[in-house]
Short mmCIF file of C-alpha atoms and ligand atoms in Angstrom, two decimals:
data_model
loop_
_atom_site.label_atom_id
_atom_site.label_comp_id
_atom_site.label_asym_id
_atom_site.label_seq_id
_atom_site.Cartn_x
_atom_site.Cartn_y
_atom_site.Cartn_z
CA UNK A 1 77.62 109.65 92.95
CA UNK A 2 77.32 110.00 89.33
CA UNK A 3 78.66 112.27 86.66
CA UNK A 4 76.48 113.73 83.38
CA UNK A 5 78.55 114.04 80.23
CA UNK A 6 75.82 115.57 77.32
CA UNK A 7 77.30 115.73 73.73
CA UNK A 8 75.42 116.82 71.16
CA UNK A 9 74.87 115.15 67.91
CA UNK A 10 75.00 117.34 65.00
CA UNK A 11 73.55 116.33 61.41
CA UNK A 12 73.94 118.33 58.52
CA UNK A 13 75.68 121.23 60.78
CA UNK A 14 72.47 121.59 63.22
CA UNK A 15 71.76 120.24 66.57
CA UNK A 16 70.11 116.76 66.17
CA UNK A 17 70.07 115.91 69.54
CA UNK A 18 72.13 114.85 72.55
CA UNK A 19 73.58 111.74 73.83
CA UNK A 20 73.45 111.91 77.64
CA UNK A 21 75.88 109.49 79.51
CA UNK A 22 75.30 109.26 82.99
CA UNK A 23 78.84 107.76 84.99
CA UNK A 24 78.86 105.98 88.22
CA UNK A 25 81.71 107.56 89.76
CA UNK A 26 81.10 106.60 93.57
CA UNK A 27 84.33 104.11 93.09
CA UNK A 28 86.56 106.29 91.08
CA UNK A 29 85.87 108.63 94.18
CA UNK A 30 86.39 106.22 96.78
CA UNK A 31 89.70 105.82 95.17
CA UNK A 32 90.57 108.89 94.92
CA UNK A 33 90.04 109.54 98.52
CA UNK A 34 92.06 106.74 99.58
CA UNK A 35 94.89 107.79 97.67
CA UNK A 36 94.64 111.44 99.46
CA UNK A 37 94.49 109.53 102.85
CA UNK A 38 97.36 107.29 101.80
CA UNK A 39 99.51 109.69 101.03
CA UNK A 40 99.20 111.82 104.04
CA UNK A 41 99.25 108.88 106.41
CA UNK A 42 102.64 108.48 104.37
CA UNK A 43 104.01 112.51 105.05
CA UNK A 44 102.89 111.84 108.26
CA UNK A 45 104.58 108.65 109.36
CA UNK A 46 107.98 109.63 107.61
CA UNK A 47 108.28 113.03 108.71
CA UNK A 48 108.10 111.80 113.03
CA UNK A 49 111.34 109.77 112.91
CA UNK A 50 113.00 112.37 110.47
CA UNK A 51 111.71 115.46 112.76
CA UNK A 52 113.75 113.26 115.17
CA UNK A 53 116.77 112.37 113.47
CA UNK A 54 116.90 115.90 112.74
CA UNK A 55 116.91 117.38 116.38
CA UNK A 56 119.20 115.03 117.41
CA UNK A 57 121.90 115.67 114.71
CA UNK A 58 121.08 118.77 115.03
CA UNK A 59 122.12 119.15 118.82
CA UNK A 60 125.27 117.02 117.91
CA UNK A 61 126.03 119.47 115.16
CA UNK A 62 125.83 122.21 117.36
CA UNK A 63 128.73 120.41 119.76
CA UNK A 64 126.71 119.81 122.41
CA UNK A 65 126.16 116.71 123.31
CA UNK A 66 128.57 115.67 126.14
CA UNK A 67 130.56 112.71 125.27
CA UNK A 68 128.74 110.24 127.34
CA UNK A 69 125.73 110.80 125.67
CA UNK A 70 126.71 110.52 122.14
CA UNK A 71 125.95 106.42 122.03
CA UNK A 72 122.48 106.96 123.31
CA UNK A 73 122.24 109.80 120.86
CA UNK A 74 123.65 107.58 118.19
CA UNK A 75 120.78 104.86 118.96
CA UNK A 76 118.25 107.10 118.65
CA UNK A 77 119.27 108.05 115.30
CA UNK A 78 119.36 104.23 114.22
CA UNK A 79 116.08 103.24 115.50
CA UNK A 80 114.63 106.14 113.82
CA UNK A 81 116.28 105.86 110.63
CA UNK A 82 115.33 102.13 110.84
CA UNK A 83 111.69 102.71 111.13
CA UNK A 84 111.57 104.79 108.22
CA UNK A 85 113.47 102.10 106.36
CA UNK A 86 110.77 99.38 107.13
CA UNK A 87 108.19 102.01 106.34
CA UNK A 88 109.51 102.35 103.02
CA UNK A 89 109.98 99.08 102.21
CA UNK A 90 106.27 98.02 102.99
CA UNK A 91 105.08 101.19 100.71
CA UNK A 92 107.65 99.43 97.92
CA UNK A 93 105.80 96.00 98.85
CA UNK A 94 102.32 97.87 98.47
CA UNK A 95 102.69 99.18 95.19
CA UNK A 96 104.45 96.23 93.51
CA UNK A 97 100.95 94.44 94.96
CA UNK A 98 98.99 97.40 93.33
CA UNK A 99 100.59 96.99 90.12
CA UNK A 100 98.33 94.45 87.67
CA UNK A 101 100.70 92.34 86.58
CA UNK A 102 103.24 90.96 90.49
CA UNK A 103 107.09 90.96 88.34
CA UNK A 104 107.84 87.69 90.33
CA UNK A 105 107.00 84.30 88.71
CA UNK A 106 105.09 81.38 90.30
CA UNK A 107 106.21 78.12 91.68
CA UNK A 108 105.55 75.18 93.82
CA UNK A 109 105.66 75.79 96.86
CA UNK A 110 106.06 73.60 99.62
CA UNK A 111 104.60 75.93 102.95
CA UNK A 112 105.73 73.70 105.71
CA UNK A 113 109.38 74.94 104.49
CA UNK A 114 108.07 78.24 103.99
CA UNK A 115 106.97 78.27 107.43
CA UNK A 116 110.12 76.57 108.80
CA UNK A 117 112.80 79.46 107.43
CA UNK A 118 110.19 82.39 108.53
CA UNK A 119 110.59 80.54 111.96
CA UNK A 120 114.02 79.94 111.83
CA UNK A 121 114.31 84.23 110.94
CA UNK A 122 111.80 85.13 114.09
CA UNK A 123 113.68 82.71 116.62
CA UNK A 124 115.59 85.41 118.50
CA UNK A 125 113.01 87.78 118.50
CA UNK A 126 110.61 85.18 119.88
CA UNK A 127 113.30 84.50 122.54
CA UNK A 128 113.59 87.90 123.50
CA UNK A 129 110.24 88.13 124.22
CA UNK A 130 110.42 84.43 126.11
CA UNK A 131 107.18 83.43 123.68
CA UNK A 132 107.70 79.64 122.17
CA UNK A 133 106.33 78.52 119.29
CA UNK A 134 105.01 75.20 117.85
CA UNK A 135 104.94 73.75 114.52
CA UNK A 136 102.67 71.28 113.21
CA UNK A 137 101.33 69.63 110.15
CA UNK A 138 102.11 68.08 106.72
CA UNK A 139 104.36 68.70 103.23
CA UNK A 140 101.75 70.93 101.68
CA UNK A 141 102.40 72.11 97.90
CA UNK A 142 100.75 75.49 96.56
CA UNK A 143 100.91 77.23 93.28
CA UNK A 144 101.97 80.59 94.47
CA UNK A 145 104.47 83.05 94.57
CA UNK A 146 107.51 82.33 96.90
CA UNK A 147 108.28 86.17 97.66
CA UNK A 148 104.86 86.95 98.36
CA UNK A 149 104.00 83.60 100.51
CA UNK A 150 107.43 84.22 102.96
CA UNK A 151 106.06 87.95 103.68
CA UNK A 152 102.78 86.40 104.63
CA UNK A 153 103.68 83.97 106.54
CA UNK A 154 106.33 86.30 108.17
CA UNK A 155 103.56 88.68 109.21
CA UNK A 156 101.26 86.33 110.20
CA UNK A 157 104.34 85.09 112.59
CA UNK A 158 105.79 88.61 113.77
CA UNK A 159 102.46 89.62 114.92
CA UNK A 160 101.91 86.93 116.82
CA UNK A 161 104.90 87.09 118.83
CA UNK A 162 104.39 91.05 118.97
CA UNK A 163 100.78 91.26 120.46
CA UNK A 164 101.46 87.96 122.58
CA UNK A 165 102.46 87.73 125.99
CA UNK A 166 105.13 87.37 128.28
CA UNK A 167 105.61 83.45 128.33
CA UNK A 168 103.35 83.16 125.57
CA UNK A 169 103.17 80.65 122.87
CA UNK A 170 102.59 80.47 119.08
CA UNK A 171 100.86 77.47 117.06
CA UNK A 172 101.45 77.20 113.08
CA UNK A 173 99.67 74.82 111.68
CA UNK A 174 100.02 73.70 107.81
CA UNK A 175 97.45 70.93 106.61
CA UNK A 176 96.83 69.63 103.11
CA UNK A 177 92.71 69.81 102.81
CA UNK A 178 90.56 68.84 100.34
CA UNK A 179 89.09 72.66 99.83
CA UNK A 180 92.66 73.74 99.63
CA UNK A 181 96.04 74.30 101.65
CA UNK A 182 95.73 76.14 105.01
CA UNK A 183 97.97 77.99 106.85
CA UNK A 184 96.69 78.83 110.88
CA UNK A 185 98.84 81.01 113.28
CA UNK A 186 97.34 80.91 116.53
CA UNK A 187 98.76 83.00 119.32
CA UNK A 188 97.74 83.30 122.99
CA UNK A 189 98.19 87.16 122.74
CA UNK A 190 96.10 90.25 123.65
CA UNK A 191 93.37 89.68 121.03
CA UNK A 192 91.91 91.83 118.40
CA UNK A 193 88.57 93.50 119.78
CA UNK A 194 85.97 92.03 117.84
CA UNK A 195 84.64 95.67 115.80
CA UNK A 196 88.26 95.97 114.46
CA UNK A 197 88.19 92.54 113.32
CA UNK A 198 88.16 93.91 109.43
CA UNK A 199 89.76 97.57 109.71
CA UNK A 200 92.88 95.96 110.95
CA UNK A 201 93.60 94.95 107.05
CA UNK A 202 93.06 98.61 106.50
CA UNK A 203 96.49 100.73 105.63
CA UNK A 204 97.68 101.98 108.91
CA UNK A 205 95.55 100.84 111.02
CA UNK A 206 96.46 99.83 114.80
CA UNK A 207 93.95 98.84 117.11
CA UNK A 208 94.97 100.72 119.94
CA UNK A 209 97.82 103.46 119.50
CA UNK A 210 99.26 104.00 122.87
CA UNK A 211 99.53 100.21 123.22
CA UNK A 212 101.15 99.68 120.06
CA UNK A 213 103.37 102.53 120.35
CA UNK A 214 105.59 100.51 122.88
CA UNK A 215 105.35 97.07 120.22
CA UNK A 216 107.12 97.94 116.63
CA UNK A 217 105.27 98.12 113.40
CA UNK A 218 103.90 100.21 110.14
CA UNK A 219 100.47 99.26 110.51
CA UNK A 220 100.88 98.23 107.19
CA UNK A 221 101.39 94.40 107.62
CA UNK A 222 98.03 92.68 107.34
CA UNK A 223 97.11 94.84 104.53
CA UNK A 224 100.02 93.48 102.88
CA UNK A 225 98.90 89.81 103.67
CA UNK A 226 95.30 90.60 102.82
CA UNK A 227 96.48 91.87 99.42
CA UNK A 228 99.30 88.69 98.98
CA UNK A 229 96.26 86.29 99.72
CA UNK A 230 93.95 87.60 97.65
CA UNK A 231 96.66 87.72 94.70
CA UNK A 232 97.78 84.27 94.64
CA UNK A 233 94.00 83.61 95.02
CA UNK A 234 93.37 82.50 98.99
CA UNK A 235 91.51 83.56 101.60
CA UNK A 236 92.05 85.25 105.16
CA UNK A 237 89.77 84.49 108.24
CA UNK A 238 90.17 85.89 111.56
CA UNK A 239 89.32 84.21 114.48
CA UNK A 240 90.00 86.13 117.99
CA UNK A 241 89.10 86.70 122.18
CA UNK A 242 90.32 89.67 123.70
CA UNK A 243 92.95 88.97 126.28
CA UNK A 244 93.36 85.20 124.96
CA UNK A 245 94.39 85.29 121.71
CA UNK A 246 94.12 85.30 118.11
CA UNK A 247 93.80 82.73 115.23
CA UNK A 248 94.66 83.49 111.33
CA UNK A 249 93.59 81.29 108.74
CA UNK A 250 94.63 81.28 105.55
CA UNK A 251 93.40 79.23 102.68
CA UNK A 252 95.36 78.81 99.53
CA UNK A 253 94.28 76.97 96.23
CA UNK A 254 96.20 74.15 95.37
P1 ADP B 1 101.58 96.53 112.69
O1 ADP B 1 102.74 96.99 111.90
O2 ADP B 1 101.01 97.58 113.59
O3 ADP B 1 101.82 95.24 113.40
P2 ADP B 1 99.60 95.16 111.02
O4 ADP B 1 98.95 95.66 109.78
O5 ADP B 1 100.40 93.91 110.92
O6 ADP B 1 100.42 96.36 111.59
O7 ADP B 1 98.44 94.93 112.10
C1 ADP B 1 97.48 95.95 112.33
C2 ADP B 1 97.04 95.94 113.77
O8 ADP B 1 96.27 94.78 114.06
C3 ADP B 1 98.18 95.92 114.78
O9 ADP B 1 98.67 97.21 115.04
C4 ADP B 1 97.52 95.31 116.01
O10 ADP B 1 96.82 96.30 116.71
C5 ADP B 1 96.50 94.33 115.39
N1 ADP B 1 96.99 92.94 115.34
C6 ADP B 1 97.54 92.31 114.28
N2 ADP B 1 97.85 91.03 114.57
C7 ADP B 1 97.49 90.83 115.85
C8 ADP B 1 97.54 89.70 116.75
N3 ADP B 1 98.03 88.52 116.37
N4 ADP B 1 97.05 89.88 118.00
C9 ADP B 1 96.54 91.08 118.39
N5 ADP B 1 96.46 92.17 117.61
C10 ADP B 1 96.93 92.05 116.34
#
């Protein structure tokens, strides 16, 4: 799409003639759009667990809620609430990434103990869902930003203990190549079908919602990776088999 600004160019108080500029506006539009998307994925999202919160405090407003029910009452409110605290903490994650300039400085960065706390952090909710996971590979330094590489690896991790299964396992991998330091998280989970293989970096996406409404999430996650990686100057590769699992690769400069 493109946009025609004509000024004329006066001399000596008459018209002279006309400078036509002609803009390519196709990604100020695109932009646009996905800001109008964003934000109503955002109304959307917040106001289910609030419309919640709110029936339920309503009903114990009102008196009545018999006494037995008021833990399971008092649950609901706290899951709720909680979602729309992780919500808003990946939208405050987002637009610190959106910003030019990150506020966080870098530093070396050694992964393999990057990847040890994020495992150390997932351990019970690995347990929980009896999935094990593995560690392998070498001291491997990066240039990077340590915030920023603990949410991606954390991601990387959660999701593949989420969309595993029962019994499952998880591989991490950290190796010191010559192209670069990599980071793989291989699970033996459900799999990514193969035509979502790029939309699932998109903001909000889940691949399938009546799955993923029983397993936790935003659906902002991987675009927060995507846009970590790509800041601190790496790649992300997806590797994946429906119903056997998925691989993540990351690639970081040294
Ligand atoms: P969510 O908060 O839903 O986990 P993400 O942005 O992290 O959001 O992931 C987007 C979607 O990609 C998930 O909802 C899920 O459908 C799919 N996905 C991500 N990681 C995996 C994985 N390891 N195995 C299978 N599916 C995955």
């Amino acid at each position: 799409h493109y946009e025609i600004i004509a000024n004329p160019v006066t001399e000596k108080d008459k018209i002279a003639g006309a400078v036509i500029i002609i803009v390519d506006v196709t990604e100020k539009e695109q932009r646009e759009r996905l800001r109008r998307e964003f934000t109503s994925n955002v109304s959307h999202e917040l106001k289910t667990p609030l419309t919640t919160i709110y029936g339920v405090s309503d009903m114990m407003a009102e008196g009545i809620v018999k006494q037995a029910d008021v833990k399971s009452f008092g649950k609901n409110i706290k899951e709720e609430s909680g979602r729309m605290i992780n919500l808003i903490e990946d939208i405050i994650k987002l637009s610190k990434l959106d910003e030019d300039s990150f506020p966080e400085e870098y530093a070396r960065i050694d992964l393999l103990e990057t990847v040890k706390s994020v495992v150390e952090r997932l351990s019970m909710k690995a347990e929980e869902r009896n999935v094990q996971i593995f560690m392998e590979g070498e001291h491997a330094f990066i240039n990077g930003i340590p915030s920023l590489c603990s949410e991606i690896v954390y991601n990387l991790c959660d999701n593949a203990i989420k969309y595993n299964k029962e019994n499952g396992s998880v591989i991490i991998y950290v190796r010191d190549l010559h192209e670069g330091v990599t980071l793989t998280v291989e699970d033996t989970g459900i799999g990514i079908p193969f035509e979502y293989k790029e939309r699932i970096f998109e903001r909000f996406f889940r691949v399938d919602e009546s799955h993923c409404q029983q397993v936790d999430g935003t659906g902002l996650g991987l675009s927060i990776v995507k846009h970590a990686v790509s800041h601190m100057g790496g790649t992300i590769k997806v590797e994946s088999a429906e119903g056997i699992g998925t691989k993540m690769i990351v690639t970081f400069p040294h």
